[in-house]
Amino acid sequence: MRFDHETLGQRVRFASGQARESLAAEIDLLGASRVMVIAGQDERELADAVTADLPVVVHHDEVVMHVPADVADRAREVAAQHRVDLLVSVGGGSTTGLAKAVALTSGVPIVAVPTTYAGSEATNVWGMTESSKKTTGVDDRVLPRTVVYDASLMLSLPTGMSIASGLNALAHCVDSMWAPRADPINAALAGEGIRALNRGLPAILDDPRGLDGRERALYGAYLSAVAFASAGSGLHHKICHVLGGMFDLPHAQTHAVVLPHVLAFNVPTAPGAGERLATAFGSDTAVAGLAALRERVDAPKALRDYGMQESGIEPAARAVVEAAPADNPTPVTVDNITALLHAAWEGAEPR
């Protein structure tokens, strides 16, 4: 056994119903005195409640999916004008992504308070979109110093969005099995993440106001993100970045739709990863395990349901081939990626 593994330095405070207290303790520990709260308009009331005890100098609510470059620039200007020394993001992946865009150029640290299962809060990966192209990168300045997890903040997240967001987290686990820096530690984290999400997501569906399913899913989402941060971005994420940037598709739903197709595409040439995934799902095969979960939670099925046009498949396939990892288990060609995208577009069974 031989591998190189890097573990990112980050504190995690995980306690349901304690976000306000956890945040206050963290800000006191960090010694911040000029806090910028980043939260979309839909999250403003929640953000006000959990940041009530903080020295907030400005609230910023221009949060846009995929972090357009001009939106990032305006947030950076606000942070500079108010001389902020800490960013507190309260929201999903788009909110965390905007905070990362500010931190990338300013070096101001982030404390993230997630309200979805996106996982961005546990990675040092940033992404921004300009001219219909999403660019991503890795920089330790964007890794939140601390993550405050509070499953009670997820109770108002609609069930459908909870499922899509949780499947996005599951995609981090699957991609971590064969991403460019995949290693046994990533596989262990990803396997435990799958087990937690495989139990948590059905529990959310059965009892949307219960904490048990929410906590399991949140725990699984964190593990998935830690695995992904170390393993890097595999084929699944390259596909979703292309689709999100080109067609402005909803992030979580896109991941949920594409995931089974990438799994079916790679498993035949990655039998070791397939066995680990099958074990994590508690199924005979990885494909069957994911299919059973998706059927149980009524997962999103087709990209066309979210506004993608069939005419976009060909240019997207070419862009994916250019971005795909060179060491993906199954060799990537325009033809086989076109077939994969077409199946995902129409909601066909994974091939």
mmCIF file of C-alpha atoms in Angstrom:
data_model
loop_
_atom_site.group_PDB
_atom_site.id
_atom_site.type_symbol
_atom_site.label_atom_id
_atom_site.label_comp_id
_atom_site.label_asym_id
_atom_site.label_seq_id
_atom_site.Cartn_x
_atom_site.Cartn_y
_atom_site.Cartn_z
ATOM 1 C CA MET A 1 0.000 0.000 0.000
ATOM 2 C CA ARG A 2 1.433 3.342 -1.020
ATOM 3 C CA PHE A 3 -0.271 6.737 -1.213
ATOM 4 C CA ASP A 4 0.014 10.430 -0.323
ATOM 5 C CA HIS A 5 -2.884 11.875 1.656
ATOM 6 C CA GLU A 6 -3.515 15.419 2.829
ATOM 7 C CA THR A 7 -5.973 16.244 5.612
ATOM 8 C CA LEU A 8 -7.225 19.828 5.709
ATOM 9 C CA GLY A 9 -7.126 21.718 8.998
ATOM 10 C CA GLN A 10 -10.584 22.805 10.116
ATOM 11 C CA ARG A 11 -12.675 22.885 13.268
ATOM 12 C CA VAL A 12 -16.196 21.425 13.252
ATOM 13 C CA ARG A 13 -18.892 22.273 15.786
ATOM 14 C CA PHE A 14 -21.766 19.814 15.394
ATOM 15 C CA ALA A 15 -24.761 20.315 17.700
ATOM 16 C CA SER A 16 -28.450 20.505 16.824
ATOM 17 C CA GLY A 17 -30.196 23.615 18.109
ATOM 18 C CA GLN A 18 -26.915 25.276 19.083
ATOM 19 C CA ALA A 19 -25.899 27.326 16.021
ATOM 20 C CA ARG A 20 -26.231 30.696 17.759
ATOM 21 C CA GLU A 21 -24.214 29.593 20.777
ATOM 22 C CA SER A 22 -21.624 27.792 18.658
ATOM 23 C CA LEU A 23 -21.130 30.841 16.463
ATOM 24 C CA ALA A 24 -20.729 33.194 19.402
ATOM 25 C CA ALA A 25 -18.151 30.898 20.984
ATOM 26 C CA GLU A 26 -16.248 30.615 17.717
ATOM 27 C CA ILE A 27 -16.160 34.355 17.048
ATOM 28 C CA ASP A 28 -14.944 34.909 20.599
ATOM 29 C CA LEU A 29 -12.204 32.331 20.063
ATOM 30 C CA LEU A 30 -11.134 33.937 16.774
ATOM 31 C CA GLY A 31 -11.246 37.454 18.205
ATOM 32 C CA ALA A 32 -13.206 38.904 15.278
ATOM 33 C CA SER A 33 -14.734 42.346 15.684
ATOM 34 C CA ARG A 34 -16.054 43.259 12.211
ATOM 35 C CA VAL A 35 -18.197 40.477 10.803
ATOM 36 C CA MET A 36 -19.772 40.356 7.338
ATOM 37 C CA VAL A 37 -22.773 38.033 7.199
ATOM 38 C CA ILE A 38 -23.436 36.548 3.767
ATOM 39 C CA ALA A 39 -26.921 35.053 3.377
ATOM 40 C CA GLY A 40 -29.479 35.165 0.578
ATOM 41 C CA GLN A 41 -32.764 36.957 1.036
ATOM 42 C CA ASP A 42 -34.575 33.681 1.720
ATOM 43 C CA GLU A 43 -32.128 32.942 4.543
ATOM 44 C CA ARG A 44 -32.088 36.446 6.065
ATOM 45 C CA GLU A 45 -34.417 35.722 8.984
ATOM 46 C CA LEU A 46 -32.527 32.558 9.877
ATOM 47 C CA ALA A 47 -29.178 34.334 9.512
ATOM 48 C CA ASP A 48 -30.313 37.191 11.757
ATOM 49 C CA ALA A 49 -31.319 34.706 14.446
ATOM 50 C CA VAL A 50 -28.063 32.725 14.526
ATOM 51 C CA THR A 51 -25.770 35.782 14.226
ATOM 52 C CA ALA A 52 -27.622 37.946 16.755
ATOM 53 C CA ASP A 53 -24.748 37.839 19.264
ATOM 54 C CA LEU A 54 -22.001 38.715 16.766
ATOM 55 C CA PRO A 55 -20.308 42.070 16.016
ATOM 56 C CA VAL A 56 -21.896 42.339 12.547
ATOM 57 C CA VAL A 57 -20.972 45.416 10.511
ATOM 58 C CA VAL A 58 -22.724 44.458 7.265
ATOM 59 C CA HIS A 59 -25.231 41.964 5.866
ATOM 60 C CA HIS A 60 -24.850 40.971 2.210
ATOM 61 C CA ASP A 61 -27.677 39.138 0.438
ATOM 62 C CA GLU A 62 -26.766 39.115 -3.274
ATOM 63 C CA VAL A 63 -26.307 35.364 -3.570
ATOM 64 C CA VAL A 64 -26.545 33.820 -7.048
ATOM 65 C CA MET A 65 -26.159 30.199 -8.127
ATOM 66 C CA HIS A 66 -22.745 29.270 -9.607
ATOM 67 C CA VAL A 67 -21.215 32.554 -8.270
ATOM 68 C CA PRO A 68 -21.109 34.841 -11.334
ATOM 69 C CA ALA A 69 -17.875 36.851 -11.440
ATOM 70 C CA ASP A 70 -19.633 40.227 -11.244
ATOM 71 C CA VAL A 71 -21.569 39.126 -8.162
ATOM 72 C CA ALA A 72 -18.289 38.054 -6.550
ATOM 73 C CA ASP A 73 -16.715 41.430 -7.369
ATOM 74 C CA ARG A 74 -19.550 43.331 -5.688
ATOM 75 C CA ALA A 75 -19.295 41.216 -2.551
ATOM 76 C CA ARG A 76 -15.543 41.848 -2.440
ATOM 77 C CA GLU A 77 -16.151 45.591 -2.655
ATOM 78 C CA VAL A 78 -18.599 45.449 0.251
ATOM 79 C CA ALA A 79 -16.115 43.526 2.373
ATOM 80 C CA ALA A 80 -13.348 46.027 1.624
ATOM 81 C CA GLN A 81 -15.556 49.061 2.297
ATOM 82 C CA HIS A 82 -16.508 47.755 5.731
ATOM 83 C CA ARG A 83 -13.007 46.501 6.610
ATOM 84 C CA VAL A 84 -14.359 43.147 7.697
ATOM 85 C CA ASP A 85 -12.152 40.690 9.567
ATOM 86 C CA LEU A 86 -14.435 37.654 9.365
ATOM 87 C CA LEU A 87 -16.995 36.275 6.916
ATOM 88 C CA VAL A 88 -19.948 34.273 8.237
ATOM 89 C CA SER A 89 -21.884 32.452 5.519
ATOM 90 C CA VAL A 90 -25.355 31.150 6.349
ATOM 91 C CA GLY A 91 -26.876 29.102 3.526
ATOM 92 C CA GLY A 92 -26.192 26.458 0.916
ATOM 93 C CA GLY A 93 -23.417 25.930 -1.585
ATOM 94 C CA SER A 94 -23.998 29.184 -3.462
ATOM 95 C CA THR A 95 -23.705 31.187 -0.233
ATOM 96 C CA THR A 96 -20.558 29.371 0.844
ATOM 97 C CA GLY A 97 -19.216 29.805 -2.675
ATOM 98 C CA LEU A 98 -19.674 33.568 -2.533
ATOM 99 C CA ALA A 99 -17.864 33.752 0.805
ATOM 100 C CA LYS A 100 -15.042 31.748 -0.769
ATOM 101 C CA ALA A 101 -14.839 34.208 -3.655
ATOM 102 C CA VAL A 102 -14.323 37.041 -1.151
ATOM 103 C CA ALA A 103 -11.778 35.059 0.859
ATOM 104 C CA LEU A 104 -9.865 34.113 -2.291
ATOM 105 C CA THR A 105 -8.786 37.690 -2.967
ATOM 106 C CA SER A 106 -8.886 39.167 0.536
ATOM 107 C CA GLY A 107 -7.638 36.398 2.777
ATOM 108 C CA VAL A 108 -10.442 37.133 5.260
ATOM 109 C CA PRO A 109 -11.323 33.889 7.095
ATOM 110 C CA ILE A 110 -14.724 32.194 6.858
ATOM 111 C CA VAL A 111 -16.979 30.557 9.397
ATOM 112 C CA ALA A 112 -19.609 28.578 7.499
ATOM 113 C CA VAL A 113 -23.105 27.715 8.719
ATOM 114 C CA PRO A 114 -24.585 25.301 6.142
ATOM 115 C CA THR A 115 -28.335 25.016 5.598
ATOM 116 C CA THR A 116 -28.105 22.299 2.908
ATOM 117 C CA TYR A 117 -26.007 19.168 2.400
ATOM 118 C CA ALA A 118 -23.820 20.725 -0.309
ATOM 119 C CA GLY A 119 -20.482 20.080 1.439
ATOM 120 C CA SER A 120 -18.675 23.116 0.023
ATOM 121 C CA GLU A 121 -17.979 24.245 3.568
ATOM 122 C CA ALA A 122 -15.480 21.404 4.103
ATOM 123 C CA THR A 123 -13.375 21.909 0.975
ATOM 124 C CA ASN A 124 -10.705 24.310 -0.237
ATOM 125 C CA VAL A 125 -12.264 24.335 -3.721
ATOM 126 C CA TRP A 126 -13.709 27.538 -5.178
ATOM 127 C CA GLY A 127 -15.794 28.063 -8.309
ATOM 128 C CA MET A 128 -16.989 31.060 -10.302
ATOM 129 C CA THR A 129 -18.841 31.498 -13.585
ATOM 130 C CA GLU A 130 -18.164 33.995 -16.357
ATOM 131 C CA SER A 131 -19.350 33.944 -19.991
ATOM 132 C CA SER A 132 -21.204 30.647 -19.442
ATOM 133 C CA LYS A 133 -18.038 28.894 -18.281
ATOM 134 C CA LYS A 134 -17.521 27.718 -14.718
ATOM 135 C CA THR A 135 -13.943 27.853 -13.502
ATOM 136 C CA THR A 136 -12.813 26.039 -10.374
ATOM 137 C CA GLY A 137 -9.609 26.051 -8.409
ATOM 138 C CA VAL A 138 -8.010 24.991 -5.142
ATOM 139 C CA ASP A 139 -6.716 27.479 -2.591
ATOM 140 C CA ASP A 140 -6.358 27.076 1.171
ATOM 141 C CA ARG A 141 -7.549 30.650 1.710
ATOM 142 C CA VAL A 142 -11.098 29.608 0.824
ATOM 143 C CA LEU A 143 -11.315 26.696 3.290
ATOM 144 C CA PRO A 144 -13.625 27.868 6.091
ATOM 145 C CA ARG A 145 -11.761 28.108 9.379
ATOM 146 C CA THR A 146 -14.714 26.549 11.165
ATOM 147 C CA VAL A 147 -17.973 24.861 10.213
ATOM 148 C CA VAL A 148 -20.986 25.188 12.500
ATOM 149 C CA TYR A 149 -23.359 22.293 11.826
ATOM 150 C CA ASP A 150 -26.865 22.462 13.274
ATOM 151 C CA ALA A 151 -29.335 19.961 11.829
ATOM 152 C CA SER A 152 -32.278 21.986 13.137
ATOM 153 C CA LEU A 153 -31.442 24.620 10.509
ATOM 154 C CA MET A 154 -32.321 22.015 7.863
ATOM 155 C CA LEU A 155 -35.880 21.444 9.090
ATOM 156 C CA SER A 156 -37.299 24.149 6.840
ATOM 157 C CA LEU A 157 -35.452 22.831 3.762
ATOM 158 C CA PRO A 158 -38.156 21.347 1.493
ATOM 159 C CA THR A 159 -38.057 17.577 1.212
ATOM 160 C CA GLY A 160 -37.382 17.586 -2.536
ATOM 161 C CA MET A 161 -34.452 19.951 -2.146
ATOM 162 C CA SER A 162 -33.176 17.945 0.817
ATOM 163 C CA ILE A 163 -33.106 14.794 -1.309
ATOM 164 C CA ALA A 164 -31.374 16.503 -4.241
ATOM 165 C CA SER A 165 -28.835 18.134 -1.937
ATOM 166 C CA GLY A 166 -28.180 14.846 -0.166
ATOM 167 C CA LEU A 167 -27.598 13.088 -3.486
ATOM 168 C CA ASN A 168 -25.146 15.850 -4.351
ATOM 169 C CA ALA A 169 -23.277 14.872 -1.183
ATOM 170 C CA LEU A 170 -23.470 11.228 -2.226
ATOM 171 C CA ALA A 171 -21.851 12.196 -5.526
ATOM 172 C CA HIS A 172 -18.831 13.483 -3.577
ATOM 173 C CA CYS A 173 -18.494 10.018 -2.060
ATOM 174 C CA VAL A 174 -18.765 8.200 -5.368
ATOM 175 C CA ASP A 175 -16.349 10.511 -7.180
ATOM 176 C CA SER A 176 -13.837 10.148 -4.331
ATOM 177 C CA MET A 177 -13.435 6.465 -5.193
ATOM 178 C CA TRP A 178 -11.684 7.214 -8.511
ATOM 179 C CA ALA A 179 -10.829 10.921 -8.545
ATOM 180 C CA PRO A 180 -7.235 11.958 -9.368
ATOM 181 C CA ARG A 181 -6.011 11.731 -5.743
ATOM 182 C CA ALA A 182 -8.169 8.800 -4.587
ATOM 183 C CA ASP A 183 -6.616 6.803 -1.759
ATOM 184 C CA PRO A 184 -7.707 4.319 0.947
ATOM 185 C CA ILE A 185 -8.423 7.072 3.498
ATOM 186 C CA ASN A 186 -10.718 8.887 1.079
ATOM 187 C CA ALA A 187 -12.433 5.573 0.335
ATOM 188 C CA ALA A 188 -13.007 4.938 4.035
ATOM 189 C CA LEU A 189 -14.515 8.381 4.571
ATOM 190 C CA ALA A 190 -16.633 8.063 1.447
ATOM 191 C CA GLY A 191 -17.914 4.628 2.424
ATOM 192 C CA GLU A 192 -19.051 5.851 5.838
ATOM 193 C CA GLY A 193 -20.591 8.910 4.179
ATOM 194 C CA ILE A 194 -22.618 6.687 1.850
ATOM 195 C CA ARG A 195 -23.839 4.570 4.756
ATOM 196 C CA ALA A 196 -24.988 7.674 6.636
ATOM 197 C CA LEU A 197 -26.720 9.220 3.617
ATOM 198 C CA ASN A 198 -28.282 5.903 2.612
ATOM 199 C CA ARG A 199 -30.026 5.824 5.989
ATOM 200 C CA GLY A 200 -30.519 9.548 6.475
ATOM 201 C CA LEU A 201 -32.233 10.511 3.222
ATOM 202 C CA PRO A 202 -35.105 7.992 3.502
ATOM 203 C CA ALA A 203 -35.549 9.065 7.135
ATOM 204 C CA ILE A 204 -35.921 12.687 6.011
ATOM 205 C CA LEU A 205 -38.555 11.625 3.531
ATOM 206 C CA ASP A 206 -40.442 9.673 6.202
ATOM 207 C CA ASP A 207 -40.182 12.386 8.870
ATOM 208 C CA PRO A 208 -39.189 15.785 7.433
ATOM 209 C CA ARG A 209 -39.443 17.463 10.854
ATOM 210 C CA GLY A 210 -37.396 14.813 12.652
ATOM 211 C CA LEU A 211 -33.770 15.429 13.581
ATOM 212 C CA ASP A 212 -32.489 11.862 13.249
ATOM 213 C CA GLY A 213 -32.522 11.757 9.449
ATOM 214 C CA ARG A 214 -31.266 15.332 9.197
ATOM 215 C CA GLU A 215 -28.332 14.634 11.497
ATOM 216 C CA ARG A 216 -27.368 11.447 9.668
ATOM 217 C CA ALA A 217 -27.487 13.222 6.315
ATOM 218 C CA LEU A 218 -25.487 16.170 7.638
ATOM 219 C CA TYR A 219 -22.860 13.862 9.104
ATOM 220 C CA GLY A 220 -22.681 11.994 5.804
ATOM 221 C CA ALA A 221 -22.430 15.236 3.831
ATOM 222 C CA TYR A 222 -19.482 16.357 5.925
ATOM 223 C CA LEU A 223 -17.640 13.068 5.451
ATOM 224 C CA SER A 224 -18.334 13.164 1.728
ATOM 225 C CA ALA A 225 -16.907 16.659 1.442
ATOM 226 C CA VAL A 226 -13.763 15.793 3.388
ATOM 227 C CA ALA A 227 -13.185 12.814 1.095
ATOM 228 C CA PHE A 228 -13.800 14.943 -1.983
ATOM 229 C CA ALA A 229 -11.467 17.715 -0.781
ATOM 230 C CA SER A 230 -8.626 15.217 -0.566
ATOM 231 C CA ALA A 231 -9.435 13.081 -3.607
ATOM 232 C CA GLY A 232 -10.084 15.940 -6.022
ATOM 233 C CA SER A 233 -12.663 16.455 -8.723
ATOM 234 C CA GLY A 234 -13.516 13.355 -10.749
ATOM 235 C CA LEU A 235 -15.528 12.871 -13.919
ATOM 236 C CA HIS A 236 -18.906 13.386 -12.255
ATOM 237 C CA HIS A 237 -17.997 16.832 -10.973
ATOM 238 C CA LYS A 238 -16.365 17.843 -14.240
ATOM 239 C CA ILE A 239 -19.615 16.993 -16.043
ATOM 240 C CA CYS A 240 -21.747 18.925 -13.571
ATOM 241 C CA HIS A 241 -19.469 21.958 -13.654
ATOM 242 C CA VAL A 242 -19.760 22.058 -17.441
ATOM 243 C CA LEU A 243 -23.555 21.722 -17.349
ATOM 244 C CA GLY A 244 -23.979 24.285 -14.592
ATOM 245 C CA GLY A 245 -21.791 26.860 -16.292
ATOM 246 C CA MET A 246 -23.172 26.376 -19.806
ATOM 247 C CA PHE A 247 -26.876 26.091 -19.014
ATOM 248 C CA ASP A 248 -27.287 27.583 -15.517
ATOM 249 C CA LEU A 249 -28.876 24.367 -14.284
ATOM 250 C CA PRO A 250 -29.724 23.965 -10.577
ATOM 251 C CA HIS A 251 -26.657 22.572 -8.848
ATOM 252 C CA ALA A 252 -28.077 19.875 -6.563
ATOM 253 C CA GLN A 253 -30.606 18.519 -9.063
ATOM 254 C CA THR A 254 -27.958 18.319 -11.779
ATOM 255 C CA HIS A 255 -25.710 16.238 -9.533
ATOM 256 C CA ALA A 256 -28.635 14.020 -8.553
ATOM 257 C CA VAL A 257 -29.537 13.321 -12.183
ATOM 258 C CA VAL A 258 -25.999 12.735 -13.495
ATOM 259 C CA LEU A 259 -24.712 10.552 -10.648
ATOM 260 C CA PRO A 260 -26.185 7.142 -11.624
ATOM 261 C CA HIS A 261 -24.967 7.556 -15.196
ATOM 262 C CA VAL A 262 -21.376 8.253 -14.153
ATOM 263 C CA LEU A 263 -21.481 5.369 -11.695
ATOM 264 C CA ALA A 264 -22.655 2.946 -14.390
ATOM 265 C CA PHE A 265 -20.037 4.390 -16.772
ATOM 266 C CA ASN A 266 -17.058 3.848 -14.442
ATOM 267 C CA VAL A 267 -17.864 0.785 -12.325
ATOM 268 C CA PRO A 268 -17.121 -1.817 -15.048
ATOM 269 C CA THR A 269 -13.512 -0.611 -15.248
ATOM 270 C CA ALA A 270 -13.085 0.063 -11.499
ATOM 271 C CA PRO A 271 -14.114 -3.231 -9.844
ATOM 272 C CA GLY A 272 -12.379 -2.477 -6.541
ATOM 273 C CA ALA A 273 -14.243 0.795 -6.153
ATOM 274 C CA GLY A 274 -17.440 -0.937 -7.219
ATOM 275 C CA GLU A 275 -17.065 -3.516 -4.446
ATOM 276 C CA ARG A 276 -16.496 -0.823 -1.808
ATOM 277 C CA LEU A 277 -19.514 1.133 -3.033
ATOM 278 C CA ALA A 278 -21.716 -1.966 -3.049
ATOM 279 C CA THR A 279 -20.677 -2.747 0.528
ATOM 280 C CA ALA A 280 -21.456 0.817 1.632
ATOM 281 C CA PHE A 281 -24.926 0.622 0.073
ATOM 282 C CA GLY A 282 -25.471 -2.855 1.536
ATOM 283 C CA SER A 283 -26.261 -4.154 -1.935
ATOM 284 C CA ASP A 284 -25.021 -6.797 -4.352
ATOM 285 C CA THR A 285 -23.738 -4.120 -6.733
ATOM 286 C CA ALA A 286 -23.034 -0.400 -6.547
ATOM 287 C CA VAL A 287 -25.439 0.362 -9.405
ATOM 288 C CA ALA A 288 -28.251 -1.589 -7.757
ATOM 289 C CA GLY A 289 -27.591 0.032 -4.390
ATOM 290 C CA LEU A 290 -27.798 3.550 -5.772
ATOM 291 C CA ALA A 291 -30.841 2.665 -7.876
ATOM 292 C CA ALA A 292 -32.661 1.348 -4.807
ATOM 293 C CA LEU A 293 -31.964 4.536 -2.861
ATOM 294 C CA ARG A 294 -33.010 6.749 -5.750
ATOM 295 C CA GLU A 295 -36.273 4.872 -6.143
ATOM 296 C CA ARG A 296 -36.909 5.047 -2.387
ATOM 297 C CA VAL A 297 -36.512 8.838 -2.269
ATOM 298 C CA ASP A 298 -37.987 9.646 -5.720
ATOM 299 C CA ALA A 299 -34.779 11.254 -6.970
ATOM 300 C CA PRO A 300 -34.608 13.744 -9.864
ATOM 301 C CA LYS A 301 -34.329 11.845 -13.145
ATOM 302 C CA ALA A 302 -33.860 14.031 -16.246
ATOM 303 C CA LEU A 303 -31.851 17.117 -17.126
ATOM 304 C CA ARG A 304 -34.580 18.258 -19.500
ATOM 305 C CA ASP A 305 -36.855 18.677 -16.481
ATOM 306 C CA TYR A 306 -34.590 21.534 -15.363
ATOM 307 C CA GLY A 307 -34.430 23.454 -18.621
ATOM 308 C CA MET A 308 -31.573 21.881 -20.559
ATOM 309 C CA GLN A 309 -32.207 21.665 -24.304
ATOM 310 C CA GLU A 310 -31.282 18.565 -26.295
ATOM 311 C CA SER A 311 -29.225 20.772 -28.612
ATOM 312 C CA GLY A 312 -26.858 21.447 -25.718
ATOM 313 C CA ILE A 313 -25.704 17.836 -25.429
ATOM 314 C CA GLU A 314 -23.132 17.932 -28.231
ATOM 315 C CA PRO A 315 -21.263 21.098 -27.139
ATOM 316 C CA ALA A 316 -21.422 19.952 -23.508
ATOM 317 C CA ALA A 317 -19.900 16.587 -24.428
ATOM 318 C CA ARG A 318 -16.965 18.271 -26.140
ATOM 319 C CA ALA A 319 -16.388 20.506 -23.115
ATOM 320 C CA VAL A 320 -16.532 17.521 -20.750
ATOM 321 C CA VAL A 321 -13.933 15.605 -22.768
ATOM 322 C CA GLU A 322 -11.601 18.604 -22.524
ATOM 323 C CA ALA A 323 -12.089 18.843 -18.750
ATOM 324 C CA ALA A 324 -12.203 15.142 -17.811
ATOM 325 C CA PRO A 325 -9.414 13.683 -15.643
ATOM 326 C CA ALA A 326 -6.843 11.874 -17.752
ATOM 327 C CA ASP A 327 -6.867 8.873 -15.405
ATOM 328 C CA ASN A 328 -10.636 8.316 -15.286
ATOM 329 C CA PRO A 329 -11.198 4.528 -15.051
ATOM 330 C CA THR A 330 -13.185 4.377 -18.307
ATOM 331 C CA PRO A 331 -11.529 6.239 -21.200
ATOM 332 C CA VAL A 332 -13.556 9.330 -22.086
ATOM 333 C CA THR A 333 -14.548 10.059 -25.679
ATOM 334 C CA VAL A 334 -16.974 12.455 -27.307
ATOM 335 C CA ASP A 335 -19.132 9.492 -28.348
ATOM 336 C CA ASN A 336 -19.474 7.829 -24.951
ATOM 337 C CA ILE A 337 -19.955 11.120 -23.090
ATOM 338 C CA THR A 338 -22.579 12.156 -25.632
ATOM 339 C CA ALA A 339 -24.409 8.901 -24.942
ATOM 340 C CA LEU A 340 -24.111 9.435 -21.181
ATOM 341 C CA LEU A 341 -25.436 12.997 -21.390
ATOM 342 C CA HIS A 342 -28.288 11.996 -23.661
ATOM 343 C CA ALA A 343 -29.391 9.313 -21.217
ATOM 344 C CA ALA A 344 -29.216 11.831 -18.364
ATOM 345 C CA TRP A 345 -31.076 14.416 -20.434
ATOM 346 C CA GLU A 346 -33.995 12.159 -21.219
ATOM 347 C CA GLY A 347 -34.045 10.319 -17.901
ATOM 348 C CA ALA A 348 -33.210 6.909 -19.381
ATOM 349 C CA GLU A 349 -31.812 4.013 -17.376
ATOM 350 C CA PRO A 350 -28.042 4.311 -16.824
ATOM 351 C CA ARG A 351 -26.034 2.346 -19.377
#
